[in-house]
Amino acid sequence: MFKNLIAIFGLIIIIIIAVLFYLKFEVKEQKLDNILDQCTLSLEKKLKTEQMNALEIALVLSKNDGLVNALENDDEDLGYKILSDIMDSLKQNVHRTIRTQMITSDLHVFARSWDDVYAGMPLEDYRTDLNYIKSHKAPRTSIEVGRRLGIKATVPIYKDNVLLGFIEVIDFFEKITDYFREQGIDLYVLLDDKYYSTAVFMQENLTIKNYIVANINYNTGHIKVLEKIDFKELQANRILSSKNRHIFFESMHNGEGEAIGAFVFVLPDKYLDYFRSPEDDISFLINVTRSDLYAVEKQQFHNVYSKNSASELLYLKDSIANEDRMEFLQEAYKKLDTYSKDELIQLMLENKSVKKIDGKIK
């Protein structure tokens, strides 16, 4: 009888342990699904932001009389000088490196802001997307394959209803790669190698399986792991875990909606706890938004805190870097000293999002 009881209790313990392991596995799977969703949403947001920023600059440049006249008069040297001067001014004053180029109506390079070497270079075999803009006569921003893969905002330039050419602002994913790295996630922008002959400036880039790595500032630490995984399985499941890393897959499409590659995210297991519970659908975006806000403020103002109100400082408190915390606390105490006791209580209640609900339970 005693042996039977031991066997029963042993079986119960084994079942409980198995259930606990299963539940732990399920929770982790749900969390990974949640992180993939957050990465995808954040990527879409960043891509849209970069596209809109590029389009704004391209639209402004398309109205520059000097550039329009240089294009009309086929003055490549003047076009290069105006473009490079404007981009140098932006770099000095807003600390942004922006690449712009002008293209003639017959799809040849007219001028580039970053060099004057490739003027006259034909693009008709590489930039078939420009034919869409020709026929639709409207600006366009999308991810496109040219001699390099990039985010391209293209605006047609017309004078008296005659197409003179195009002005284009180009981004090559460096800022988006850095953005995710700050969150503990490494991004790899992968172009399908069927575009190898088109992307001539990427033919020396690293290749992984059937993909060409497009972003030059990728983390080399995960390359060996990526080279060993089954990309067909990754594409089908969108999530794989290998060597204490979690790998996420998101398809990349051009302006025509064609699949041209993939965005692959790698999250080391040690950073998994950075993300909150799977039920907290906006946790990642909240963390990103606050860190972004702090980074922008710190870059633009010598003293990041002096212009903020006390409530704004409380909102920023979780994203302050350790080396800046003393300066932050001094400014926060200075502003909070001006508040009355009742105002301080109200401020803390608002910051904690505490709400009083009146009513009866029936």
Short mmCIF file of C-alpha atoms in Angstrom, two decimals:
data_model
loop_
_atom_site.label_atom_id
_atom_site.label_comp_id
_atom_site.label_asym_id
_atom_site.label_seq_id
_atom_site.Cartn_x
_atom_site.Cartn_y
_atom_site.Cartn_z
CA MET A 1 0.00 0.00 0.00
CA PHE A 2 2.82 2.42 0.95
CA LYS A 3 4.64 1.68 -2.32
CA ASN A 4 1.45 2.39 -4.25
CA LEU A 5 1.07 5.76 -2.51
CA ILE A 6 4.69 6.65 -3.32
CA ALA A 7 4.10 5.72 -6.96
CA ILE A 8 0.91 7.81 -7.12
CA PHE A 9 2.56 10.84 -5.48
CA GLY A 10 5.56 10.44 -7.76
CA LEU A 11 3.30 10.40 -10.81
CA ILE A 12 1.45 13.49 -9.57
CA ILE A 13 4.74 15.34 -9.05
CA ILE A 14 5.92 14.39 -12.55
CA ILE A 15 2.62 15.61 -14.04
CA ILE A 16 2.85 18.91 -12.11
CA ILE A 17 6.44 19.48 -13.26
CA ALA A 18 5.47 18.67 -16.86
CA VAL A 19 2.53 21.09 -16.69
CA LEU A 20 4.73 23.83 -15.22
CA PHE A 21 7.34 23.36 -17.96
CA TYR A 22 4.58 23.43 -20.60
CA LEU A 23 3.07 26.61 -19.15
CA LYS A 24 6.50 28.24 -18.98
CA PHE A 25 7.09 27.33 -22.61
CA GLU A 26 3.69 28.69 -23.64
CA VAL A 27 4.27 31.97 -21.79
CA LYS A 28 7.65 32.37 -23.49
CA GLU A 29 6.13 31.63 -26.91
CA GLN A 30 3.44 34.23 -26.31
CA LYS A 31 6.06 36.73 -25.24
CA LEU A 32 8.11 36.12 -28.39
CA ASP A 33 4.99 36.57 -30.52
CA ASN A 34 4.34 39.83 -28.73
CA ILE A 35 7.91 41.04 -29.28
CA LEU A 36 7.69 40.20 -32.99
CA ASP A 37 4.50 42.25 -33.22
CA GLN A 38 6.17 45.16 -31.44
CA CYS A 39 9.26 44.97 -33.67
CA THR A 40 7.08 44.95 -36.77
CA LEU A 41 5.00 47.91 -35.60
CA SER A 42 8.09 49.86 -34.60
CA LEU A 43 9.79 49.09 -37.92
CA GLU A 44 6.74 50.28 -39.85
CA LYS A 45 6.70 53.46 -37.79
CA LYS A 46 10.39 54.18 -38.34
CA LEU A 47 10.21 53.42 -42.06
CA LYS A 48 7.21 55.71 -42.46
CA THR A 49 8.98 58.46 -40.51
CA GLU A 50 12.14 58.17 -42.61
CA GLN A 51 10.08 58.13 -45.82
CA MET A 52 8.09 61.21 -44.86
CA ASN A 53 11.21 63.11 -43.76
CA ALA A 54 12.90 62.28 -47.06
CA LEU A 55 9.80 63.24 -49.06
CA GLU A 56 9.57 66.63 -47.32
CA ILE A 57 13.16 67.45 -48.25
CA ALA A 58 12.68 66.22 -51.83
CA LEU A 59 9.56 68.35 -52.26
CA VAL A 60 11.35 71.47 -51.03
CA LEU A 61 14.36 70.83 -53.30
CA SER A 62 12.08 70.30 -56.30
CA LYS A 63 10.95 73.94 -55.92
CA ASN A 64 14.50 75.34 -55.77
CA ASP A 65 14.82 77.65 -58.78
CA GLY A 66 18.58 77.21 -58.94
CA LEU A 67 18.31 73.42 -59.19
CA VAL A 68 15.46 73.58 -61.71
CA ASN A 69 17.39 76.02 -63.92
CA ALA A 70 20.57 73.93 -63.68
CA LEU A 71 18.61 70.84 -64.77
CA GLU A 72 16.88 72.71 -67.59
CA ASN A 73 20.18 74.11 -68.87
CA ASP A 74 22.05 70.82 -68.43
CA ASP A 75 24.56 72.48 -66.07
CA GLU A 76 25.77 69.49 -64.06
CA ASP A 77 28.50 71.41 -62.20
CA LEU A 78 26.01 73.99 -60.95
CA GLY A 79 23.56 71.27 -59.93
CA TYR A 80 26.26 69.50 -57.90
CA LYS A 81 27.37 72.74 -56.24
CA ILE A 82 23.85 73.73 -55.17
CA LEU A 83 22.98 70.25 -53.91
CA SER A 84 26.23 69.76 -52.01
CA ASP A 85 26.05 73.25 -50.46
CA ILE A 86 22.49 72.65 -49.19
CA MET A 87 23.35 69.23 -47.76
CA ASP A 88 26.54 70.55 -46.11
CA SER A 89 24.48 73.32 -44.49
CA LEU A 90 21.98 70.76 -43.15
CA LYS A 91 24.81 68.61 -41.82
CA GLN A 92 26.39 71.54 -39.97
CA ASN A 93 23.18 72.94 -38.53
CA VAL A 94 20.94 69.94 -37.84
CA HIS A 95 23.66 67.25 -37.69
CA ARG A 96 22.07 65.06 -40.36
CA THR A 97 23.86 63.50 -43.32
CA ILE A 98 21.39 63.43 -46.20
CA ARG A 99 22.07 62.01 -49.65
CA THR A 100 20.29 63.63 -52.58
CA GLN A 101 20.56 63.23 -56.30
CA MET A 102 19.02 64.63 -59.47
CA ILE A 103 18.11 62.40 -62.41
CA THR A 104 17.37 63.52 -65.95
CA SER A 105 14.12 62.69 -67.75
CA ASP A 106 15.95 60.04 -69.80
CA LEU A 107 17.07 58.41 -66.51
CA HIS A 108 20.72 59.44 -66.28
CA VAL A 109 22.42 60.79 -63.15
CA PHE A 110 22.53 64.58 -63.36
CA ALA A 111 24.09 65.47 -60.00
CA ARG A 112 24.68 63.93 -56.57
CA SER A 113 25.22 65.75 -53.32
CA TRP A 114 27.97 63.43 -52.09
CA ASP A 115 30.21 63.27 -55.19
CA ASP A 116 30.56 64.59 -58.74
CA VAL A 117 31.95 61.39 -60.25
CA TYR A 118 28.88 59.65 -61.66
CA ALA A 119 27.24 62.48 -63.63
CA GLY A 120 25.84 61.05 -66.86
CA MET A 121 25.67 57.48 -65.55
CA PRO A 122 22.64 55.66 -67.06
CA LEU A 123 20.04 54.29 -64.65
CA GLU A 124 17.33 52.96 -66.96
CA ASP A 125 18.39 49.34 -66.42
CA TYR A 126 18.46 49.70 -62.63
CA ARG A 127 15.59 52.03 -61.74
CA THR A 128 12.48 50.71 -63.44
CA ASP A 129 10.46 52.24 -60.58
CA LEU A 130 11.04 55.67 -62.13
CA ASN A 131 8.80 54.70 -65.03
CA TYR A 132 5.91 54.53 -62.54
CA ILE A 133 6.58 58.13 -61.45
CA LYS A 134 6.80 59.20 -65.11
CA SER A 135 3.39 57.77 -65.90
CA HIS A 136 1.66 58.87 -62.69
CA LYS A 137 3.34 62.32 -62.46
CA ALA A 138 3.28 62.14 -58.67
CA PRO A 139 5.92 61.94 -55.89
CA ARG A 140 6.64 58.54 -54.45
CA THR A 141 8.51 57.18 -51.47
CA SER A 142 9.29 53.48 -51.04
CA ILE A 143 12.04 50.91 -50.61
CA GLU A 144 13.60 50.33 -54.03
CA VAL A 145 16.44 48.34 -55.54
CA GLY A 146 18.89 50.39 -57.56
CA ARG A 147 22.61 50.06 -57.56
CA ARG A 148 22.04 49.93 -53.81
CA LEU A 149 18.96 49.05 -51.82
CA GLY A 150 17.53 52.06 -50.05
CA ILE A 151 14.57 54.16 -48.97
CA LYS A 152 14.01 56.56 -51.85
CA ALA A 153 11.74 59.61 -51.92
CA THR A 154 11.43 60.76 -55.54
CA VAL A 155 9.71 63.90 -56.83
CA PRO A 156 9.30 64.66 -60.56
CA ILE A 157 10.33 68.14 -61.71
CA TYR A 158 8.10 69.76 -64.33
CA LYS A 159 8.35 73.12 -66.08
CA ASP A 160 5.54 74.20 -68.38
CA ASN A 161 4.17 70.64 -68.19
CA VAL A 162 7.45 69.25 -69.51
CA LEU A 163 9.27 66.65 -67.40
CA LEU A 164 12.81 67.87 -66.76
CA GLY A 165 13.83 65.07 -64.39
CA PHE A 166 13.62 63.97 -60.79
CA ILE A 167 14.96 65.01 -57.39
CA GLU A 168 15.58 62.16 -54.98
CA VAL A 169 16.48 61.79 -51.30
CA ILE A 170 18.01 58.45 -50.30
CA ASP A 171 18.42 56.67 -46.98
CA PHE A 172 20.37 53.45 -46.44
CA PHE A 173 18.95 52.07 -43.15
CA GLU A 174 21.80 53.21 -40.87
CA LYS A 175 19.54 55.22 -38.55
CA ILE A 176 16.94 52.46 -38.30
CA THR A 177 19.67 49.90 -37.50
CA ASP A 178 21.03 52.15 -34.73
CA TYR A 179 17.50 52.74 -33.43
CA PHE A 180 16.85 49.03 -32.84
CA ARG A 181 20.35 48.46 -31.44
CA GLU A 182 19.54 50.96 -28.67
CA GLN A 183 16.67 48.65 -27.69
CA GLY A 184 18.94 45.57 -27.54
CA ILE A 185 17.81 44.26 -30.95
CA ASP A 186 20.13 43.79 -33.93
CA LEU A 187 18.61 44.41 -37.36
CA TYR A 188 19.76 42.87 -40.63
CA VAL A 189 18.35 44.32 -43.86
CA LEU A 190 18.55 41.48 -46.39
CA LEU A 191 18.09 41.80 -50.16
CA ASP A 192 17.15 38.72 -52.18
CA ASP A 193 20.21 37.72 -54.22
CA LYS A 194 18.13 37.56 -57.41
CA TYR A 195 18.88 41.31 -57.54
CA TYR A 196 22.64 40.71 -57.46
CA SER A 197 23.20 41.92 -61.04
CA THR A 198 21.11 45.07 -60.42
CA ALA A 199 22.64 46.06 -57.07
CA VAL A 200 26.14 46.49 -58.48
CA PHE A 201 27.33 48.60 -55.54
CA MET A 202 26.40 45.76 -53.15
CA GLN A 203 28.19 42.93 -54.92
CA GLU A 204 31.04 43.07 -52.40
CA ASN A 205 28.65 43.03 -49.43
CA LEU A 206 28.35 40.10 -47.04
CA THR A 207 25.94 37.38 -48.17
CA ILE A 208 23.94 35.08 -45.90
CA LYS A 209 22.35 32.12 -47.67
CA ASN A 210 20.29 33.63 -50.53
CA TYR A 211 20.46 37.19 -49.23
CA ILE A 212 22.80 40.20 -49.54
CA VAL A 213 23.22 42.24 -46.33
CA ALA A 214 22.24 45.81 -47.22
CA ASN A 215 22.87 47.74 -43.99
CA ILE A 216 26.59 48.31 -43.50
CA ASN A 217 26.39 48.96 -39.74
CA TYR A 218 25.08 45.50 -38.81
CA ASN A 219 26.35 43.57 -35.77
CA THR A 220 28.88 40.92 -36.85
CA GLY A 221 28.29 38.93 -33.65
CA HIS A 222 25.27 37.01 -34.95
CA ILE A 223 26.48 36.22 -38.47
CA LYS A 224 27.60 32.63 -37.76
CA VAL A 225 24.23 31.85 -36.19
CA LEU A 226 22.33 33.33 -39.14
CA GLU A 227 24.47 31.36 -41.59
CA LYS A 228 23.39 28.08 -39.96
CA ILE A 229 19.64 28.61 -39.67
CA ASP A 230 17.03 27.44 -42.18
CA PHE A 231 15.66 30.65 -43.72
CA LYS A 232 12.70 28.81 -45.27
CA GLU A 233 11.68 27.65 -41.82
CA LEU A 234 12.28 31.15 -40.43
CA GLN A 235 10.15 32.72 -43.16
CA ALA A 236 7.36 30.19 -42.58
CA ASN A 237 7.32 30.49 -38.77
CA ARG A 238 8.64 34.07 -38.50
CA ILE A 239 10.33 33.15 -35.19
CA LEU A 240 13.28 30.83 -34.51
CA SER A 241 15.41 30.41 -31.40
CA SER A 242 19.03 29.29 -31.69
CA LYS A 243 22.19 29.62 -29.60
CA ASN A 244 20.48 31.72 -26.88
CA ARG A 245 19.14 34.08 -29.52
CA HIS A 246 15.63 34.75 -30.80
CA ILE A 247 15.38 35.53 -34.51
CA PHE A 248 12.38 37.29 -36.08
CA PHE A 249 11.47 37.61 -39.77
CA GLU A 250 9.52 40.34 -41.58
CA SER A 251 9.17 40.44 -45.36
CA MET A 252 10.41 43.49 -47.27
CA HIS A 253 8.41 44.86 -50.21
CA ASN A 254 9.13 47.52 -52.82
CA GLY A 255 6.74 50.20 -54.02
CA GLU A 256 4.99 47.71 -56.30
CA GLY A 257 4.30 45.37 -53.39
CA GLU A 258 6.80 42.79 -54.62
CA ALA A 259 8.78 40.83 -52.01
CA ILE A 260 12.43 41.82 -52.46
CA GLY A 261 14.00 40.63 -49.23
CA ALA A 262 13.56 40.61 -45.48
CA PHE A 263 14.12 42.46 -42.24
CA VAL A 264 15.62 40.02 -39.72
CA PHE A 265 15.78 40.93 -36.02
CA VAL A 266 18.03 39.14 -33.53
CA LEU A 267 17.29 39.44 -29.81
CA PRO A 268 19.78 37.83 -27.41
CA ASP A 269 18.05 35.82 -24.69
CA LYS A 270 19.66 37.96 -21.98
CA TYR A 271 17.61 40.96 -23.16
CA LEU A 272 14.29 39.10 -23.16
CA ASP A 273 13.38 40.37 -19.70
CA TYR A 274 13.64 43.94 -20.96
CA PHE A 275 10.21 43.42 -22.46
CA ARG A 276 7.22 43.28 -20.18
CA SER A 277 4.50 40.66 -20.07
CA PRO A 278 2.82 39.60 -23.33
CA GLU A 279 -0.44 41.10 -22.06
CA ASP A 280 1.14 44.58 -22.05
CA ASP A 281 0.75 45.22 -25.77
CA ILE A 282 2.25 48.71 -25.75
CA SER A 283 5.15 48.19 -23.35
CA PHE A 284 7.86 48.17 -26.02
CA LEU A 285 6.50 51.21 -27.82
CA ILE A 286 6.26 53.15 -24.55
CA ASN A 287 9.91 52.40 -23.75
CA VAL A 288 11.01 53.35 -27.24
CA THR A 289 8.98 56.56 -27.29
CA ARG A 290 10.41 57.77 -24.00
CA SER A 291 14.00 57.00 -24.94
CA ASP A 292 13.49 58.69 -28.31
CA LEU A 293 12.07 61.79 -26.67
CA TYR A 294 14.98 62.01 -24.26
CA ALA A 295 17.55 61.50 -27.04
CA VAL A 296 16.02 64.27 -29.17
CA GLU A 297 15.84 66.67 -26.25
CA LYS A 298 19.42 65.96 -25.22
CA GLN A 299 20.75 66.47 -28.74
CA GLN A 300 18.97 69.76 -29.36
CA PHE A 301 19.50 71.53 -26.03
CA HIS A 302 22.68 72.05 -24.05
CA ASN A 303 20.68 71.72 -20.83
CA VAL A 304 18.01 69.16 -21.60
CA TYR A 305 16.00 69.69 -18.44
CA SER A 306 15.75 73.46 -17.95
CA LYS A 307 12.91 73.95 -20.46
CA ASN A 308 10.76 71.06 -19.18
CA SER A 309 7.98 71.41 -16.65
CA ALA A 310 7.93 69.25 -13.52
CA SER A 311 5.28 66.94 -15.01
CA GLU A 312 7.39 66.52 -18.18
CA LEU A 313 10.43 65.69 -16.08
CA LEU A 314 8.46 63.02 -14.27
CA TYR A 315 7.50 61.53 -17.63
CA LEU A 316 11.17 61.42 -18.67
CA LYS A 317 12.49 60.00 -15.41
CA ASP A 318 12.61 56.33 -16.52
CA SER A 319 14.72 57.06 -19.60
CA ILE A 320 17.47 59.17 -18.00
CA ALA A 321 20.96 57.79 -18.52
CA ASN A 322 22.93 57.05 -15.34
CA GLU A 323 25.57 59.64 -16.14
CA ASP A 324 22.88 62.34 -16.41
CA ARG A 325 20.83 61.39 -13.36
CA MET A 326 22.43 63.87 -10.93
CA GLU A 327 21.81 66.81 -13.27
CA PHE A 328 18.25 65.59 -13.80
CA LEU A 329 17.54 65.30 -10.05
CA GLN A 330 18.89 68.78 -9.35
CA GLU A 331 16.63 70.32 -11.97
CA ALA A 332 13.64 68.23 -10.87
CA TYR A 333 14.05 69.23 -7.20
CA LYS A 334 14.36 72.88 -8.20
CA LYS A 335 11.08 72.78 -10.13
CA LEU A 336 9.23 70.66 -7.55
CA ASP A 337 10.18 73.14 -4.78
CA THR A 338 7.87 75.68 -6.40
CA TYR A 339 4.83 73.41 -5.94
CA SER A 340 2.51 73.43 -2.93
CA LYS A 341 1.77 70.23 -1.01
CA ASP A 342 -1.63 69.81 -2.71
CA GLU A 343 -0.11 70.43 -6.14
CA LEU A 344 2.58 67.82 -5.48
CA ILE A 345 -0.02 65.24 -4.45
CA GLN A 346 -2.07 65.94 -7.57
CA LEU A 347 1.04 65.74 -9.75
CA MET A 348 2.01 62.35 -8.31
CA LEU A 349 -1.52 61.00 -8.74
CA GLU A 350 -1.59 62.09 -12.37
CA ASN A 351 1.85 60.58 -12.99
CA LYS A 352 0.77 57.25 -11.49
CA SER A 353 -2.47 57.37 -13.52
CA VAL A 354 -4.53 56.78 -10.38
CA LYS A 355 -8.23 57.22 -10.94
CA LYS A 356 -11.06 57.23 -8.42
CA ILE A 357 -14.13 55.34 -9.53
CA ASP A 358 -17.42 56.04 -7.81
CA GLY A 359 -20.30 53.59 -7.95
CA LYS A 360 -21.90 50.57 -6.42
CA ILE A 361 -21.47 46.91 -7.30
CA LYS A 362 -24.86 45.35 -7.91
#
